[in-house]
CSV table of C-alpha atoms in Angstrom, one decimal:
chain,number,residue,atom,x,y,z
A,1,UNK,CA,-12.7,-19.1,-3.2
A,2,UNK,CA,-9.5,-20.5,-1.9
A,3,UNK,CA,-7.2,-18.5,0.3
A,4,UNK,CA,-9.2,-15.6,-0.8
A,5,UNK,CA,-8.2,-14.0,2.5
A,6,UNK,CA,-4.6,-13.2,1.0
A,7,UNK,CA,-6.3,-9.7,-0.2
A,8,UNK,CA,-5.3,-6.7,1.1
A,9,UNK,CA,-8.2,-4.9,1.9
A,10,UNK,CA,-8.9,-6.8,4.7
A,11,UNK,CA,-6.4,-4.4,6.5
A,12,UNK,CA,-8.0,-1.0,5.9
A,13,UNK,CA,-11.4,-2.5,6.9
A,14,UNK,CA,-10.6,-4.0,10.3
A,15,UNK,CA,-8.9,-0.4,11.2
A,16,UNK,CA,-12.0,1.1,10.2
A,17,UNK,CA,-14.1,-1.1,12.2
A,18,UNK,CA,-11.6,-1.1,15.2
A,19,UNK,CA,-11.8,3.1,15.3
A,20,UNK,CA,-15.9,2.8,14.6
A,21,UNK,CA,-15.9,0.0,17.8
A,22,UNK,CA,-13.8,2.2,20.4
A,23,UNK,CA,-16.1,3.8,22.9
A,24,UNK,CA,-14.9,7.7,22.3
A,25,UNK,CA,-16.3,8.7,25.9
A,26,UNK,CA,-13.7,6.0,27.4
A,27,UNK,CA,-9.8,7.2,27.6
A,28,UNK,CA,-7.9,4.9,25.4
A,29,UNK,CA,-5.4,4.4,28.3
A,30,UNK,CA,-8.1,2.2,29.8
A,31,UNK,CA,-8.1,-0.4,26.8
A,32,UNK,CA,-5.2,-2.3,28.2
A,33,UNK,CA,-6.6,-3.5,31.3
A,34,UNK,CA,-10.4,-3.1,30.2
A,35,UNK,CA,-10.8,-6.7,29.1
A,36,UNK,CA,-15.0,-6.3,28.5
A,37,UNK,CA,-14.4,-3.5,25.8
A,38,UNK,CA,-11.7,-5.8,24.3
A,39,UNK,CA,-13.9,-9.0,24.2
A,40,UNK,CA,-16.6,-6.6,22.9
A,41,UNK,CA,-14.5,-5.5,20.1
A,42,UNK,CA,-13.3,-9.0,19.3
A,43,UNK,CA,-17.1,-10.2,18.7
A,44,UNK,CA,-18.0,-7.1,16.6
A,45,UNK,CA,-14.7,-8.0,14.6
A,46,UNK,CA,-16.0,-11.4,14.2
A,47,UNK,CA,-19.6,-10.2,13.3
A,48,UNK,CA,-18.4,-7.8,10.7
A,49,UNK,CA,-16.5,-10.3,9.1
A,50,UNK,CA,-19.4,-12.9,9.1
A,51,UNK,CA,-21.5,-10.3,7.4
A,52,UNK,CA,-18.9,-9.1,4.7
A,53,UNK,CA,-17.3,-10.3,1.4
A,54,UNK,CA,-14.0,-10.6,3.3
A,55,UNK,CA,-13.5,-14.1,4.3
A,56,UNK,CA,-11.0,-13.5,7.0
A,57,UNK,CA,-8.8,-11.3,8.8
A,58,UNK,CA,-6.2,-10.6,11.7
A,59,UNK,CA,-6.0,-7.8,14.0
A,60,UNK,CA,-3.6,-6.9,16.7
A,61,UNK,CA,-3.3,-4.0,19.2
A,62,UNK,CA,-0.5,-2.9,20.9
A,63,UNK,CA,-0.5,-0.3,23.6
A,64,UNK,CA,2.1,0.5,26.4
A,65,UNK,CA,4.5,-2.1,24.6
A,66,UNK,CA,1.6,-4.6,25.5
A,67,UNK,CA,-0.3,-7.0,23.2
A,68,UNK,CA,-3.7,-6.5,24.4
A,69,UNK,CA,-5.5,-8.2,21.1
A,70,UNK,CA,-3.7,-10.4,18.7
A,71,UNK,CA,-6.7,-12.6,17.0
A,72,UNK,CA,-7.9,-13.8,13.7
A,73,UNK,CA,-11.5,-14.1,12.5
A,74,UNK,CA,-13.1,-15.9,9.9
A,75,UNK,CA,-11.1,-18.1,7.3
A,76,UNK,CA,-7.9,-18.5,5.3
A,77,UNK,CA,-9.7,-21.0,3.0
A,78,UNK,CA,-13.4,-20.9,2.9
A,79,UNK,CA,-13.3,-24.4,1.2
A,80,UNK,CA,-11.4,-26.3,3.8
A,81,UNK,CA,-12.4,-24.5,6.8
A,82,UNK,CA,-9.1,-23.2,7.6
A,83,UNK,CA,-9.5,-20.5,10.3
A,84,UNK,CA,-7.5,-17.1,9.6
A,85,UNK,CA,-5.1,-16.8,12.4
A,86,UNK,CA,-2.6,-13.9,13.5
A,87,UNK,CA,-0.1,-15.7,11.5
A,88,UNK,CA,-2.1,-16.1,8.4
A,89,UNK,CA,0.1,-14.5,5.3
A,90,UNK,CA,-1.7,-12.1,2.9
A,91,UNK,CA,-1.0,-9.2,0.7
A,92,UNK,CA,0.0,-6.1,2.6
A,93,UNK,CA,-0.5,-3.4,-0.4
A,94,UNK,CA,-1.1,-0.1,0.0
A,95,UNK,CA,0.3,-0.5,3.7
A,96,UNK,CA,3.5,-0.4,2.3
A,97,UNK,CA,3.1,3.3,2.0
A,98,UNK,CA,3.0,3.9,5.6
A,99,UNK,CA,6.6,2.6,5.6
A,100,UNK,CA,7.6,4.3,2.4
A,101,UNK,CA,6.8,7.6,4.4
A,102,UNK,CA,8.2,6.6,7.5
A,103,UNK,CA,11.8,6.0,5.6
A,104,UNK,CA,11.5,9.4,4.0
A,105,UNK,CA,11.0,11.1,7.2
A,106,UNK,CA,14.0,9.1,9.0
A,107,UNK,CA,16.2,10.2,5.9
A,108,UNK,CA,14.7,13.7,6.2
A,109,UNK,CA,15.5,13.9,10.1
A,110,UNK,CA,19.4,12.5,9.4
A,111,UNK,CA,20.0,15.3,7.1
A,112,UNK,CA,20.1,13.1,3.9
A,113,UNK,CA,16.9,14.3,2.0
A,114,UNK,CA,15.3,17.5,1.5
A,115,UNK,CA,11.4,17.1,1.0
A,116,UNK,CA,11.7,20.3,-1.4
A,117,UNK,CA,14.2,18.5,-3.4
A,118,UNK,CA,13.5,17.9,-6.9
A,119,UNK,CA,13.2,14.3,-7.7
A,120,UNK,CA,15.2,14.5,-11.2
A,121,UNK,CA,18.3,15.5,-8.7
A,122,UNK,CA,18.4,12.4,-6.9
A,123,UNK,CA,17.0,9.7,-9.7
A,124,UNK,CA,19.4,8.5,-12.5
A,125,UNK,CA,16.4,9.1,-14.9
A,126,UNK,CA,14.5,11.7,-15.5
A,127,UNK,CA,10.7,12.3,-14.9
A,128,UNK,CA,9.2,15.0,-16.3
A,129,UNK,CA,5.2,15.5,-16.4
A,130,UNK,CA,4.6,16.2,-20.3
A,131,UNK,CA,1.6,18.5,-19.7
A,132,UNK,CA,3.8,20.6,-17.5
A,133,UNK,CA,7.6,20.1,-18.5
A,134,UNK,CA,9.2,22.9,-16.9
A,135,UNK,CA,7.4,22.2,-13.3
A,136,UNK,CA,9.8,20.0,-10.8
A,137,UNK,CA,8.2,17.4,-9.0
A,138,UNK,CA,9.5,17.0,-5.8
A,139,UNK,CA,10.1,14.4,-2.6
A,140,UNK,CA,7.0,16.1,-1.0
A,141,UNK,CA,4.7,15.9,-4.1
A,142,UNK,CA,5.4,12.1,-3.9
A,143,UNK,CA,4.8,11.8,-0.2
A,144,UNK,CA,1.5,13.7,-0.4
A,145,UNK,CA,0.2,12.2,-3.8
A,146,UNK,CA,0.1,15.6,-5.5
A,147,UNK,CA,3.0,14.6,-8.0
A,148,UNK,CA,0.6,14.1,-11.4
A,149,UNK,CA,2.3,10.7,-11.7
A,150,UNK,CA,-0.9,8.8,-12.7
A,151,UNK,CA,-1.8,5.0,-12.5
A,152,UNK,CA,-5.6,5.3,-12.4
A,153,UNK,CA,-6.6,2.8,-15.0
A,154,UNK,CA,-10.7,2.7,-14.9
A,155,UNK,CA,-10.8,1.3,-18.5
A,156,UNK,CA,-9.7,-2.2,-17.5
A,157,UNK,CA,-6.7,-2.0,-19.3
A,158,UNK,CA,-3.5,-4.0,-17.9
A,159,UNK,CA,-1.9,-2.0,-15.2
A,160,UNK,CA,2.0,-2.0,-16.0
A,161,UNK,CA,3.3,-4.1,-13.2
A,162,UNK,CA,5.1,-7.5,-12.7
A,163,UNK,CA,3.9,-10.3,-10.8
A,164,UNK,CA,6.5,-11.8,-8.9
A,165,UNK,CA,4.3,-14.8,-7.4
A,166,UNK,CA,1.6,-16.3,-9.1
A,167,UNK,CA,-2.0,-15.5,-7.5
A,168,UNK,CA,-2.8,-17.9,-4.8
A,169,UNK,CA,-6.4,-18.3,-6.6
A,170,UNK,CA,-7.8,-18.2,-10.0
A,171,UNK,CA,-8.3,-14.9,-11.2
A,172,UNK,CA,-12.0,-16.0,-12.3
A,173,UNK,CA,-12.5,-17.2,-8.5
A,174,UNK,CA,-12.2,-13.6,-7.1
A,175,UNK,CA,-15.1,-12.0,-6.1
A,176,UNK,CA,-16.5,-9.6,-8.5
A,177,UNK,CA,-16.1,-6.7,-5.9
A,178,UNK,CA,-12.1,-7.4,-5.9
A,179,UNK,CA,-11.8,-8.8,-9.2
A,180,UNK,CA,-12.9,-5.5,-11.0
A,181,UNK,CA,-9.6,-3.7,-9.4
A,182,UNK,CA,-6.8,-6.1,-10.0
A,183,UNK,CA,-4.9,-6.3,-13.3
A,184,UNK,CA,-1.5,-8.0,-13.7
A,185,UNK,CA,1.0,-7.9,-16.6
A,186,UNK,CA,2.5,-11.2,-17.0
A,187,UNK,CA,6.1,-10.7,-17.0
A,188,UNK,CA,8.9,-11.4,-14.5
A,189,UNK,CA,10.8,-10.0,-11.3
A,190,UNK,CA,12.4,-6.4,-11.9
A,191,UNK,CA,13.8,-3.7,-9.9
A,192,UNK,CA,11.9,-0.5,-8.7
A,193,UNK,CA,14.1,1.4,-11.1
A,194,UNK,CA,14.1,-0.8,-13.9
A,195,UNK,CA,9.9,-0.5,-13.7
A,196,UNK,CA,9.8,3.4,-13.2
A,197,UNK,CA,12.1,3.5,-16.1
A,198,UNK,CA,9.6,1.5,-18.2
A,199,UNK,CA,6.7,3.5,-17.0
A,200,UNK,CA,8.0,7.3,-16.4
A,201,UNK,CA,10.8,7.9,-18.8
A,202,UNK,CA,9.9,8.5,-22.7
A,203,UNK,CA,12.1,5.7,-23.8
A,204,UNK,CA,10.2,3.3,-21.4
A,205,UNK,CA,7.9,0.1,-22.4
A,206,UNK,CA,4.6,1.4,-21.0
A,207,UNK,CA,5.7,5.1,-21.2
A,208,UNK,CA,2.2,7.2,-22.4
A,209,UNK,CA,1.2,10.8,-21.7
A,210,UNK,CA,-1.7,9.4,-19.9
A,211,UNK,CA,0.7,8.2,-17.3
A,212,UNK,CA,0.5,11.8,-16.1
A,213,UNK,CA,-2.2,13.7,-14.9
A,214,UNK,CA,-3.5,17.4,-16.4
A,215,UNK,CA,-2.8,19.0,-13.3
A,216,UNK,CA,0.3,20.8,-12.5
A,217,UNK,CA,2.7,19.1,-9.9
A,218,UNK,CA,2.0,20.2,-6.3
A,219,UNK,CA,-1.6,21.7,-6.6
A,220,UNK,CA,-3.7,18.4,-6.6
A,221,UNK,CA,-4.1,15.6,-4.3
A,222,UNK,CA,-4.6,12.1,-6.5
A,223,UNK,CA,-3.7,8.6,-5.0
A,224,UNK,CA,-0.6,7.4,-6.7
A,225,UNK,CA,0.8,3.8,-6.1
A,226,UNK,CA,3.5,5.0,-9.1
A,227,UNK,CA,4.3,8.1,-7.1
A,228,UNK,CA,4.8,6.3,-4.3
A,229,UNK,CA,7.0,3.8,-5.8
A,230,UNK,CA,9.2,6.6,-6.8
A,231,UNK,CA,9.5,7.7,-3.3
A,232,UNK,CA,10.8,4.0,-2.5
A,233,UNK,CA,13.1,4.3,-5.1
A,234,UNK,CA,14.9,7.4,-3.7
A,235,UNK,CA,15.2,5.5,-0.2
A,236,UNK,CA,17.0,3.1,-2.0
A,237,UNK,CA,19.3,5.5,-3.6
A,238,UNK,CA,20.0,7.9,-0.8
A,239,UNK,CA,20.1,5.0,1.7
A,240,UNK,CA,22.1,3.0,-0.7
A,241,UNK,CA,20.1,-0.2,0.3
A,242,UNK,CA,17.1,-1.8,-1.0
A,243,UNK,CA,13.9,-0.6,0.2
A,244,UNK,CA,13.4,-4.0,1.9
A,245,UNK,CA,16.7,-4.1,3.8
A,246,UNK,CA,16.2,-0.4,4.7
A,247,UNK,CA,13.1,-1.5,6.3
A,248,UNK,CA,14.0,-4.2,8.0
A,249,UNK,CA,17.1,-2.6,9.1
A,250,UNK,CA,15.6,1.2,10.2
A,251,UNK,CA,11.9,0.0,11.0
A,252,UNK,CA,11.2,-3.4,11.7
């Protein structure tokens, strides 16, 4: 399984491990100077990677504007015993949603966007939940995962997405726990708007009423990658910049 460490789930797992390893009885302010606790955390992270399906991960902790931990664990390439370091590149996946939400709130703070705005007042195309065509979807619905835009494919069908770069490993070599959740449409690079038109517009190539949940927008939480993508497109439209350019300039 070469370079399997590029899977994005390592990030969430390591965050959970970090939270569980910190002694709640000690003030977090002591972490920067408490080398014993940092060393203990490093050992526990290393042990956790050794006993999981995740081949490798990197963890950085910044406190009081200082880096107190910056370390890789496990392997980036198991076959060739290449260590996973703090510079190993892997897919960030849903961590992108953190920056989508931050970008949205920056625009709200600047007075350029209102969380209660209907998305169809912003988008150059219309998105309606066919089950509730008269109920508007708002920006708040997008960032709270209550929009009803559904991308939960449990039947094994290919997800309506474009793979910009080839997978770094053979799909058949992925671990079964990972492979069952990864589906790609073998297409070409596209824009956020073109993708969302294909998925959410009634004239789109991938449009289906099943792309929308049965609940009324704003009433039920349901994790949605497509809804987050709409929010990212709104960042592009309101700011006049691509999402990647906006985050580079205003966040990173």
